[in-house]
């Protein structure tokens, strides 16, 4: 199984964000990717740098104006606010009417939904190469590989069409899925990160060619809130093509696997010809953002069941934070998927 990663993804280095009104250390650290990279090397995976596919595949999914805002946003913020200020939005437009302002502080609020995506000097390169990693992975699968893994960091599944959200700048999984539609008529995207794939739902909600399924706790009481309810099933061409499968907080590994089976059955019913997996290891019982209880053997079983779909598959890394079992969970899933698709 081919693996793609670029060291420039380590450049995004947020120190803290605000959660429940308090400043706290940022969970999405470069060390996450370093732990996964080192595990992959130790397990004999060859890691390849992605090629540069440019901005067009990103702009095929995201508002081009949002994409164009990001490259120099940090430099403009520092010029305005000084080097010691945190580049997060402190003003927001509320209901999405109005026009994008020209002032950097107003623009941060226009394009960024929360405090979890502070811009740092290396954020643009990290987000850009994270997306390129996903594109290269999709391209590899489209060219005939049974499976490939994108070690994407920062993650992507909370990023919406025109804004960052929840540690995410570009929606890598949707970018990969869009890229696969150039080869396959029907693509499925299943999100097994513990948090709602709210950005993916936003992007795909009216599409009929990409089926979307997300497993997550009820967004009425668990972040990222707002999107991911059971009655959100798609609109227009996408009617019936979105499936949100809700877990109870504290759900067991067996509960998670039972819902995964429902998602897999729906993917089969859709007639998917290729698969994208938003792969989060934050379903782990000991993850810092834990809400359910999956263990290394559970991640291995998830891999076996997804591999049994026998579809060309792009695995796109999402969450999974600095808990003690991160490397073990990733090893269990990825080595099992490699063996099942060899």
mmCIF file of C-alpha atoms in Angstrom:
data_model
loop_
_atom_site.group_PDB
_atom_site.id
_atom_site.type_symbol
_atom_site.label_atom_id
_atom_site.label_comp_id
_atom_site.label_asym_id
_atom_site.label_seq_id
_atom_site.Cartn_x
_atom_site.Cartn_y
_atom_site.Cartn_z
ATOM 1 C CA UNK A 1 0.000 0.000 0.000
ATOM 2 C CA UNK A 2 1.471 3.312 -1.069
ATOM 3 C CA UNK A 3 1.850 6.085 1.502
ATOM 4 C CA UNK A 4 2.234 9.807 0.851
ATOM 5 C CA UNK A 5 3.453 12.579 3.146
ATOM 6 C CA UNK A 6 5.371 15.841 2.848
ATOM 7 C CA UNK A 7 7.479 17.240 5.697
ATOM 8 C CA UNK A 8 6.184 20.732 4.961
ATOM 9 C CA UNK A 9 2.951 19.626 6.627
ATOM 10 C CA UNK A 10 4.753 19.968 9.959
ATOM 11 C CA UNK A 11 5.048 23.735 9.529
ATOM 12 C CA UNK A 12 1.618 24.571 10.930
ATOM 13 C CA UNK A 13 2.449 25.058 14.608
ATOM 14 C CA UNK A 14 -0.480 26.444 16.626
ATOM 15 C CA UNK A 15 0.291 26.924 20.308
ATOM 16 C CA UNK A 16 -3.200 27.312 21.755
ATOM 17 C CA UNK A 17 -6.865 27.896 20.997
ATOM 18 C CA UNK A 18 -9.979 28.698 22.955
ATOM 19 C CA UNK A 19 -12.344 25.997 24.136
ATOM 20 C CA UNK A 20 -15.316 26.605 26.398
ATOM 21 C CA UNK A 21 -14.104 30.128 26.981
ATOM 22 C CA UNK A 22 -10.596 29.219 28.099
ATOM 23 C CA UNK A 23 -7.250 29.266 26.343
ATOM 24 C CA UNK A 24 -5.680 25.830 26.239
ATOM 25 C CA UNK A 25 -2.843 24.030 24.427
ATOM 26 C CA UNK A 26 -3.753 23.261 20.843
ATOM 27 C CA UNK A 27 -4.476 19.562 20.259
ATOM 28 C CA UNK A 28 -3.496 19.482 16.585
ATOM 29 C CA UNK A 29 0.289 19.412 16.856
ATOM 30 C CA UNK A 30 3.016 18.498 14.340
ATOM 31 C CA UNK A 31 3.982 15.643 16.674
ATOM 32 C CA UNK A 32 0.812 13.809 15.608
ATOM 33 C CA UNK A 33 2.152 13.410 12.090
ATOM 34 C CA UNK A 34 5.644 12.594 13.341
ATOM 35 C CA UNK A 35 4.290 9.738 15.464
ATOM 36 C CA UNK A 36 2.328 8.337 12.515
ATOM 37 C CA UNK A 37 5.276 8.796 10.140
ATOM 38 C CA UNK A 38 7.671 6.988 12.469
ATOM 39 C CA UNK A 39 5.211 4.121 12.973
ATOM 40 C CA UNK A 40 4.851 3.740 9.203
ATOM 41 C CA UNK A 41 8.606 3.602 8.718
ATOM 42 C CA UNK A 42 8.922 1.066 11.499
ATOM 43 C CA UNK A 43 6.281 -1.141 9.876
ATOM 44 C CA UNK A 44 8.009 -1.127 6.510
ATOM 45 C CA UNK A 45 5.810 1.334 4.635
ATOM 46 C CA UNK A 46 7.639 3.376 2.015
ATOM 47 C CA UNK A 47 6.713 7.048 2.309
ATOM 48 C CA UNK A 48 6.703 9.117 -0.890
ATOM 49 C CA UNK A 49 6.381 12.865 -1.278
ATOM 50 C CA UNK A 50 3.403 13.970 -3.354
ATOM 51 C CA UNK A 51 3.750 15.819 -6.602
ATOM 52 C CA UNK A 52 2.446 19.365 -6.868
ATOM 53 C CA UNK A 53 -0.956 19.232 -8.558
ATOM 54 C CA UNK A 54 -1.566 22.953 -8.158
ATOM 55 C CA UNK A 55 -4.584 24.835 -6.891
ATOM 56 C CA UNK A 56 -7.144 23.665 -9.457
ATOM 57 C CA UNK A 57 -8.136 20.446 -7.579
ATOM 58 C CA UNK A 58 -8.515 22.450 -4.365
ATOM 59 C CA UNK A 59 -10.598 25.136 -6.043
ATOM 60 C CA UNK A 60 -12.801 22.422 -7.563
ATOM 61 C CA UNK A 61 -14.054 21.827 -3.996
ATOM 62 C CA UNK A 62 -13.527 25.143 -2.192
ATOM 63 C CA UNK A 63 -14.609 28.686 -2.959
ATOM 64 C CA UNK A 64 -11.685 30.066 -5.006
ATOM 65 C CA UNK A 65 -11.809 33.345 -3.086
ATOM 66 C CA UNK A 66 -11.348 31.441 0.188
ATOM 67 C CA UNK A 67 -8.363 29.577 -1.267
ATOM 68 C CA UNK A 68 -6.805 32.807 -2.527
ATOM 69 C CA UNK A 69 -7.246 34.458 0.888
ATOM 70 C CA UNK A 70 -4.985 32.016 2.717
ATOM 71 C CA UNK A 71 -1.429 32.261 1.264
ATOM 72 C CA UNK A 72 -0.533 35.687 2.680
ATOM 73 C CA UNK A 73 -3.158 35.970 5.433
ATOM 74 C CA UNK A 74 -0.699 35.338 8.268
ATOM 75 C CA UNK A 75 1.812 37.900 6.989
ATOM 76 C CA UNK A 76 -0.930 40.487 6.595
ATOM 77 C CA UNK A 77 -2.186 39.795 10.098
ATOM 78 C CA UNK A 78 1.267 40.196 11.645
ATOM 79 C CA UNK A 79 1.757 43.443 9.767
ATOM 80 C CA UNK A 80 -1.499 44.751 11.224
ATOM 81 C CA UNK A 81 -1.609 43.253 14.729
ATOM 82 C CA UNK A 82 2.030 42.544 15.537
ATOM 83 C CA UNK A 83 3.969 39.283 15.968
ATOM 84 C CA UNK A 84 2.665 38.507 19.452
ATOM 85 C CA UNK A 85 -1.042 38.498 18.542
ATOM 86 C CA UNK A 86 -2.899 35.252 17.775
ATOM 87 C CA UNK A 87 -4.173 35.140 14.186
ATOM 88 C CA UNK A 88 -7.751 34.107 14.879
ATOM 89 C CA UNK A 89 -11.029 35.842 14.046
ATOM 90 C CA UNK A 90 -12.522 38.153 16.637
ATOM 91 C CA UNK A 91 -15.313 39.430 14.381
ATOM 92 C CA UNK A 92 -17.925 37.366 12.535
ATOM 93 C CA UNK A 93 -20.633 38.196 9.999
ATOM 94 C CA UNK A 94 -23.333 36.099 11.686
ATOM 95 C CA UNK A 95 -25.887 34.952 9.122
ATOM 96 C CA UNK A 96 -23.969 34.634 5.877
ATOM 97 C CA UNK A 97 -25.094 37.807 4.185
ATOM 98 C CA UNK A 98 -22.981 40.805 3.309
ATOM 99 C CA UNK A 99 -19.654 41.044 1.540
ATOM 100 C CA UNK A 100 -16.111 40.048 2.330
ATOM 101 C CA UNK A 101 -14.296 43.038 3.853
ATOM 102 C CA UNK A 102 -10.795 44.105 2.876
ATOM 103 C CA UNK A 103 -9.458 44.466 6.428
ATOM 104 C CA UNK A 104 -7.532 41.393 7.598
ATOM 105 C CA UNK A 105 -9.365 41.216 10.936
ATOM 106 C CA UNK A 106 -12.719 41.258 9.195
ATOM 107 C CA UNK A 107 -11.491 38.731 6.648
ATOM 108 C CA UNK A 108 -10.429 36.311 9.381
ATOM 109 C CA UNK A 109 -13.987 36.342 10.705
ATOM 110 C CA UNK A 110 -15.418 35.974 7.192
ATOM 111 C CA UNK A 111 -13.381 32.935 6.238
ATOM 112 C CA UNK A 112 -12.757 31.256 9.606
ATOM 113 C CA UNK A 113 -15.554 29.944 11.808
ATOM 114 C CA UNK A 114 -13.823 29.416 15.156
ATOM 115 C CA UNK A 115 -10.579 29.806 17.104
ATOM 116 C CA UNK A 116 -9.223 26.337 16.321
ATOM 117 C CA UNK A 117 -7.447 27.273 13.077
ATOM 118 C CA UNK A 118 -4.997 29.990 14.147
ATOM 119 C CA UNK A 119 -2.701 30.959 11.324
ATOM 120 C CA UNK A 120 1.024 30.536 11.877
ATOM 121 C CA UNK A 121 3.930 31.258 9.572
ATOM 122 C CA UNK A 122 3.875 27.737 8.160
ATOM 123 C CA UNK A 123 0.108 27.216 7.995
ATOM 124 C CA UNK A 124 -0.309 27.874 4.276
ATOM 125 C CA UNK A 125 2.431 25.462 3.194
ATOM 126 C CA UNK A 126 1.156 22.809 5.609
ATOM 127 C CA UNK A 127 -2.441 23.052 4.422
ATOM 128 C CA UNK A 128 -1.394 23.187 0.767
ATOM 129 C CA UNK A 129 0.812 20.098 0.979
ATOM 130 C CA UNK A 130 -1.754 18.273 3.066
ATOM 131 C CA UNK A 131 -4.168 18.751 0.175
ATOM 132 C CA UNK A 132 -1.524 17.720 -2.370
ATOM 133 C CA UNK A 133 -0.959 14.543 -0.356
ATOM 134 C CA UNK A 134 -4.670 13.717 -0.645
ATOM 135 C CA UNK A 135 -4.694 14.493 -4.378
ATOM 136 C CA UNK A 136 -1.660 12.284 -5.005
ATOM 137 C CA UNK A 137 -3.307 9.467 -3.072
ATOM 138 C CA UNK A 138 -6.497 9.754 -5.121
ATOM 139 C CA UNK A 139 -4.467 9.915 -8.328
ATOM 140 C CA UNK A 140 -2.608 6.754 -7.340
ATOM 141 C CA UNK A 141 -5.863 4.910 -6.689
ATOM 142 C CA UNK A 142 -7.369 6.174 -9.938
ATOM 143 C CA UNK A 143 -4.286 4.866 -11.762
ATOM 144 C CA UNK A 144 -4.970 1.346 -10.503
ATOM 145 C CA UNK A 145 -3.636 0.972 -6.966
ATOM 146 C CA UNK A 146 -5.933 -1.083 -4.731
ATOM 147 C CA UNK A 147 -5.328 1.282 -1.827
ATOM 148 C CA UNK A 148 -3.167 4.244 -0.792
ATOM 149 C CA UNK A 149 -2.834 6.249 2.408
ATOM 150 C CA UNK A 150 -2.478 10.010 2.730
ATOM 151 C CA UNK A 151 -0.856 11.151 5.961
ATOM 152 C CA UNK A 152 -2.655 14.492 5.857
ATOM 153 C CA UNK A 153 -1.865 17.071 8.483
ATOM 154 C CA UNK A 154 -3.521 19.434 9.214
ATOM 155 C CA UNK A 155 -6.682 17.341 8.828
ATOM 156 C CA UNK A 156 -9.569 18.372 6.613
ATOM 157 C CA UNK A 157 -13.046 16.983 7.212
ATOM 158 C CA UNK A 158 -14.371 20.000 9.135
ATOM 159 C CA UNK A 159 -13.362 22.507 6.458
ATOM 160 C CA UNK A 160 -16.428 23.711 4.572
ATOM 161 C CA UNK A 161 -16.610 25.032 1.058
ATOM 162 C CA UNK A 162 -15.765 28.576 2.046
ATOM 163 C CA UNK A 163 -14.315 28.496 5.556
ATOM 164 C CA UNK A 164 -11.958 26.742 7.922
ATOM 165 C CA UNK A 165 -13.334 24.918 10.950
ATOM 166 C CA UNK A 166 -12.253 22.490 13.655
ATOM 167 C CA UNK A 167 -8.468 22.353 13.052
ATOM 168 C CA UNK A 168 -9.086 22.069 9.272
ATOM 169 C CA UNK A 169 -8.305 24.398 6.351
ATOM 170 C CA UNK A 170 -8.852 22.314 3.193
ATOM 171 C CA UNK A 171 -11.202 19.337 3.040
ATOM 172 C CA UNK A 172 -8.687 16.739 1.909
ATOM 173 C CA UNK A 173 -11.186 13.866 1.764
ATOM 174 C CA UNK A 174 -13.617 15.788 -0.428
ATOM 175 C CA UNK A 175 -10.760 16.924 -2.646
ATOM 176 C CA UNK A 176 -9.742 13.276 -3.034
ATOM 177 C CA UNK A 177 -13.328 12.193 -3.716
ATOM 178 C CA UNK A 178 -13.798 14.933 -6.307
ATOM 179 C CA UNK A 179 -10.571 13.851 -7.986
ATOM 180 C CA UNK A 180 -11.779 10.246 -8.126
ATOM 181 C CA UNK A 181 -14.998 11.272 -9.890
ATOM 182 C CA UNK A 182 -12.844 11.984 -12.943
ATOM 183 C CA UNK A 183 -12.352 8.204 -13.187
ATOM 184 C CA UNK A 184 -15.356 6.665 -11.400
ATOM 185 C CA UNK A 185 -19.036 7.543 -11.804
ATOM 186 C CA UNK A 186 -19.918 6.757 -8.188
ATOM 187 C CA UNK A 187 -17.629 7.425 -5.228
ATOM 188 C CA UNK A 188 -18.369 6.881 -1.534
ATOM 189 C CA UNK A 189 -16.819 8.808 1.344
ATOM 190 C CA UNK A 190 -17.147 7.269 4.806
ATOM 191 C CA UNK A 191 -16.006 9.254 7.836
ATOM 192 C CA UNK A 192 -14.908 7.225 10.864
ATOM 193 C CA UNK A 193 -13.363 10.089 12.794
ATOM 194 C CA UNK A 194 -15.238 10.552 16.080
ATOM 195 C CA UNK A 195 -16.388 14.043 15.109
ATOM 196 C CA UNK A 196 -19.025 14.837 12.526
ATOM 197 C CA UNK A 197 -17.677 15.230 9.025
ATOM 198 C CA UNK A 198 -19.541 18.526 8.944
ATOM 199 C CA UNK A 199 -17.390 20.114 6.283
ATOM 200 C CA UNK A 200 -17.791 17.101 4.015
ATOM 201 C CA UNK A 201 -21.550 17.168 4.582
ATOM 202 C CA UNK A 202 -21.617 20.848 3.666
ATOM 203 C CA UNK A 203 -19.641 20.293 0.472
ATOM 204 C CA UNK A 204 -21.377 17.115 -0.719
ATOM 205 C CA UNK A 205 -24.967 17.712 0.390
ATOM 206 C CA UNK A 206 -26.354 18.363 -3.103
ATOM 207 C CA UNK A 207 -24.147 15.941 -5.032
ATOM 208 C CA UNK A 208 -25.523 12.719 -6.414
ATOM 209 C CA UNK A 209 -22.232 11.175 -7.525
ATOM 210 C CA UNK A 210 -20.573 11.057 -4.093
ATOM 211 C CA UNK A 211 -22.305 9.193 -1.271
ATOM 212 C CA UNK A 212 -21.376 10.469 2.181
ATOM 213 C CA UNK A 213 -21.638 8.610 5.488
ATOM 214 C CA UNK A 214 -20.408 9.763 8.894
ATOM 215 C CA UNK A 215 -20.326 7.947 12.245
ATOM 216 C CA UNK A 216 -20.312 10.327 15.218
ATOM 217 C CA UNK A 217 -22.009 11.266 18.506
ATOM 218 C CA UNK A 218 -25.153 13.379 18.312
ATOM 219 C CA UNK A 219 -24.136 16.907 17.237
ATOM 220 C CA UNK A 220 -26.859 18.313 19.483
ATOM 221 C CA UNK A 221 -24.538 17.692 22.425
ATOM 222 C CA UNK A 222 -21.072 17.026 20.972
ATOM 223 C CA UNK A 223 -18.696 19.104 18.801
ATOM 224 C CA UNK A 224 -18.602 20.159 16.095
ATOM 225 C CA UNK A 225 -22.334 20.796 16.667
ATOM 226 C CA UNK A 226 -24.738 22.224 14.040
ATOM 227 C CA UNK A 227 -24.475 19.616 11.234
ATOM 228 C CA UNK A 228 -24.637 15.819 11.215
ATOM 229 C CA UNK A 229 -28.178 15.075 12.401
ATOM 230 C CA UNK A 230 -29.942 11.890 11.330
ATOM 231 C CA UNK A 231 -32.536 13.755 9.270
ATOM 232 C CA UNK A 232 -29.899 15.482 7.104
ATOM 233 C CA UNK A 233 -29.965 13.160 4.109
ATOM 234 C CA UNK A 234 -29.114 15.456 1.200
ATOM 235 C CA UNK A 235 -30.944 17.783 -1.160
ATOM 236 C CA UNK A 236 -31.444 18.090 -4.911
ATOM 237 C CA UNK A 237 -29.283 15.608 -6.783
ATOM 238 C CA UNK A 238 -27.899 14.597 -3.407
ATOM 239 C CA UNK A 239 -31.248 13.603 -1.879
ATOM 240 C CA UNK A 240 -30.724 10.338 -0.033
ATOM 241 C CA UNK A 241 -26.961 10.442 -0.589
ATOM 242 C CA UNK A 242 -25.981 11.590 2.924
ATOM 243 C CA UNK A 243 -26.178 9.273 5.927
ATOM 244 C CA UNK A 244 -25.404 10.345 9.489
ATOM 245 C CA UNK A 245 -25.154 7.420 11.921
ATOM 246 C CA UNK A 246 -25.328 8.625 15.511
ATOM 247 C CA UNK A 247 -23.496 7.107 18.461
ATOM 248 C CA UNK A 248 -24.154 7.596 22.138
ATOM 249 C CA UNK A 249 -21.291 9.249 23.990
ATOM 250 C CA UNK A 250 -19.476 6.445 25.742
ATOM 251 C CA UNK A 251 -20.494 3.943 23.058
ATOM 252 C CA UNK A 252 -18.672 0.629 23.080
ATOM 253 C CA UNK A 253 -16.476 -0.806 20.366
ATOM 254 C CA UNK A 254 -19.280 -3.197 19.419
ATOM 255 C CA UNK A 255 -21.662 -0.252 19.041
ATOM 256 C CA UNK A 256 -19.246 1.447 16.667
ATOM 257 C CA UNK A 257 -18.730 -1.691 14.592
ATOM 258 C CA UNK A 258 -22.490 -2.259 14.329
ATOM 259 C CA UNK A 259 -22.977 1.249 12.922
ATOM 260 C CA UNK A 260 -20.006 0.783 10.608
ATOM 261 C CA UNK A 261 -21.785 -2.252 9.152
ATOM 262 C CA UNK A 262 -24.814 -0.057 8.415
ATOM 263 C CA UNK A 263 -22.615 2.435 6.623
ATOM 264 C CA UNK A 264 -20.924 -0.302 4.617
ATOM 265 C CA UNK A 265 -24.316 -1.729 3.602
ATOM 266 C CA UNK A 266 -25.409 1.724 2.418
ATOM 267 C CA UNK A 267 -22.231 2.095 0.357
ATOM 268 C CA UNK A 268 -22.961 -1.235 -1.311
ATOM 269 C CA UNK A 269 -26.552 -0.178 -2.003
ATOM 270 C CA UNK A 270 -25.270 3.050 -3.586
ATOM 271 C CA UNK A 271 -23.149 1.010 -5.977
ATOM 272 C CA UNK A 272 -19.894 2.801 -5.208
ATOM 273 C CA UNK A 273 -17.021 2.142 -7.580
ATOM 274 C CA UNK A 274 -14.342 3.734 -5.367
ATOM 275 C CA UNK A 275 -14.015 4.612 -1.701
ATOM 276 C CA UNK A 276 -12.532 7.434 0.343
ATOM 277 C CA UNK A 277 -12.127 6.932 4.092
ATOM 278 C CA UNK A 278 -11.848 9.917 6.419
ATOM 279 C CA UNK A 279 -9.673 8.038 8.877
ATOM 280 C CA UNK A 280 -9.699 9.346 12.432
ATOM 281 C CA UNK A 281 -8.078 7.587 15.373
ATOM 282 C CA UNK A 282 -9.862 9.818 17.895
ATOM 283 C CA UNK A 283 -12.491 7.118 18.377
ATOM 284 C CA UNK A 284 -9.885 5.640 20.706
ATOM 285 C CA UNK A 285 -10.931 5.268 24.339
ATOM 286 C CA UNK A 286 -7.835 7.145 25.524
ATOM 287 C CA UNK A 287 -7.773 9.927 22.936
ATOM 288 C CA UNK A 288 -7.601 13.417 24.501
ATOM 289 C CA UNK A 289 -10.898 14.225 22.754
ATOM 290 C CA UNK A 290 -12.401 10.796 23.456
ATOM 291 C CA UNK A 291 -16.160 10.239 23.293
ATOM 292 C CA UNK A 292 -16.409 6.510 22.451
ATOM 293 C CA UNK A 293 -14.369 3.432 23.285
ATOM 294 C CA UNK A 294 -12.483 1.832 20.407
ATOM 295 C CA UNK A 295 -9.246 -0.092 21.022
ATOM 296 C CA UNK A 296 -6.457 -1.278 18.683
ATOM 297 C CA UNK A 297 -8.241 -4.544 17.876
ATOM 298 C CA UNK A 298 -11.356 -2.538 17.030
ATOM 299 C CA UNK A 299 -9.444 -0.388 14.556
ATOM 300 C CA UNK A 300 -8.093 -3.562 12.961
ATOM 301 C CA UNK A 301 -11.636 -4.903 12.628
ATOM 302 C CA UNK A 302 -12.801 -1.641 11.073
ATOM 303 C CA UNK A 303 -10.009 -1.981 8.533
ATOM 304 C CA UNK A 304 -10.999 -5.565 7.689
ATOM 305 C CA UNK A 305 -14.645 -4.637 7.157
ATOM 306 C CA UNK A 306 -13.850 -1.623 4.990
ATOM 307 C CA UNK A 307 -11.302 -3.571 2.951
ATOM 308 C CA UNK A 308 -13.947 -6.257 2.360
ATOM 309 C CA UNK A 309 -15.855 -3.762 0.213
ATOM 310 C CA UNK A 310 -13.155 -4.614 -2.337
ATOM 311 C CA UNK A 311 -13.083 -1.094 -3.758
ATOM 312 C CA UNK A 312 -10.172 1.071 -4.850
ATOM 313 C CA UNK A 313 -9.626 3.017 -1.635
ATOM 314 C CA UNK A 314 -7.998 6.302 -0.657
ATOM 315 C CA UNK A 315 -7.361 6.517 3.090
ATOM 316 C CA UNK A 316 -7.180 10.152 4.203
ATOM 317 C CA UNK A 317 -5.892 10.944 7.693
ATOM 318 C CA UNK A 318 -8.127 13.097 9.887
ATOM 319 C CA UNK A 319 -8.045 13.230 13.711
ATOM 320 C CA UNK A 320 -6.353 11.175 16.375
ATOM 321 C CA UNK A 321 -4.493 13.217 18.940
ATOM 322 C CA UNK A 322 -1.652 12.781 21.419
ATOM 323 C CA UNK A 323 -3.075 9.948 23.475
ATOM 324 C CA UNK A 324 -0.948 6.966 24.535
ATOM 325 C CA UNK A 325 -2.385 4.553 21.945
ATOM 326 C CA UNK A 326 -2.204 6.734 18.817
ATOM 327 C CA UNK A 327 0.643 4.800 17.207
ATOM 328 C CA UNK A 328 -0.875 1.431 18.170
ATOM 329 C CA UNK A 329 -4.270 2.342 16.729
ATOM 330 C CA UNK A 330 -2.760 3.558 13.480
ATOM 331 C CA UNK A 331 -0.553 0.472 13.255
ATOM 332 C CA UNK A 332 -3.541 -1.830 13.811
ATOM 333 C CA UNK A 333 -5.684 -0.202 11.151
ATOM 334 C CA UNK A 334 -3.060 0.436 8.479
ATOM 335 C CA UNK A 335 -1.180 -2.855 8.691
ATOM 336 C CA UNK A 336 -4.481 -4.751 8.680
ATOM 337 C CA UNK A 337 -5.706 -2.794 5.655
ATOM 338 C CA UNK A 338 -2.398 -3.414 3.899
ATOM 339 C CA UNK A 339 -2.646 -7.150 4.503
ATOM 340 C CA UNK A 340 -6.306 -7.285 3.467
ATOM 341 C CA UNK A 341 -5.638 -5.487 0.176
ATOM 342 C CA UNK A 342 -2.291 -7.026 -0.775
#
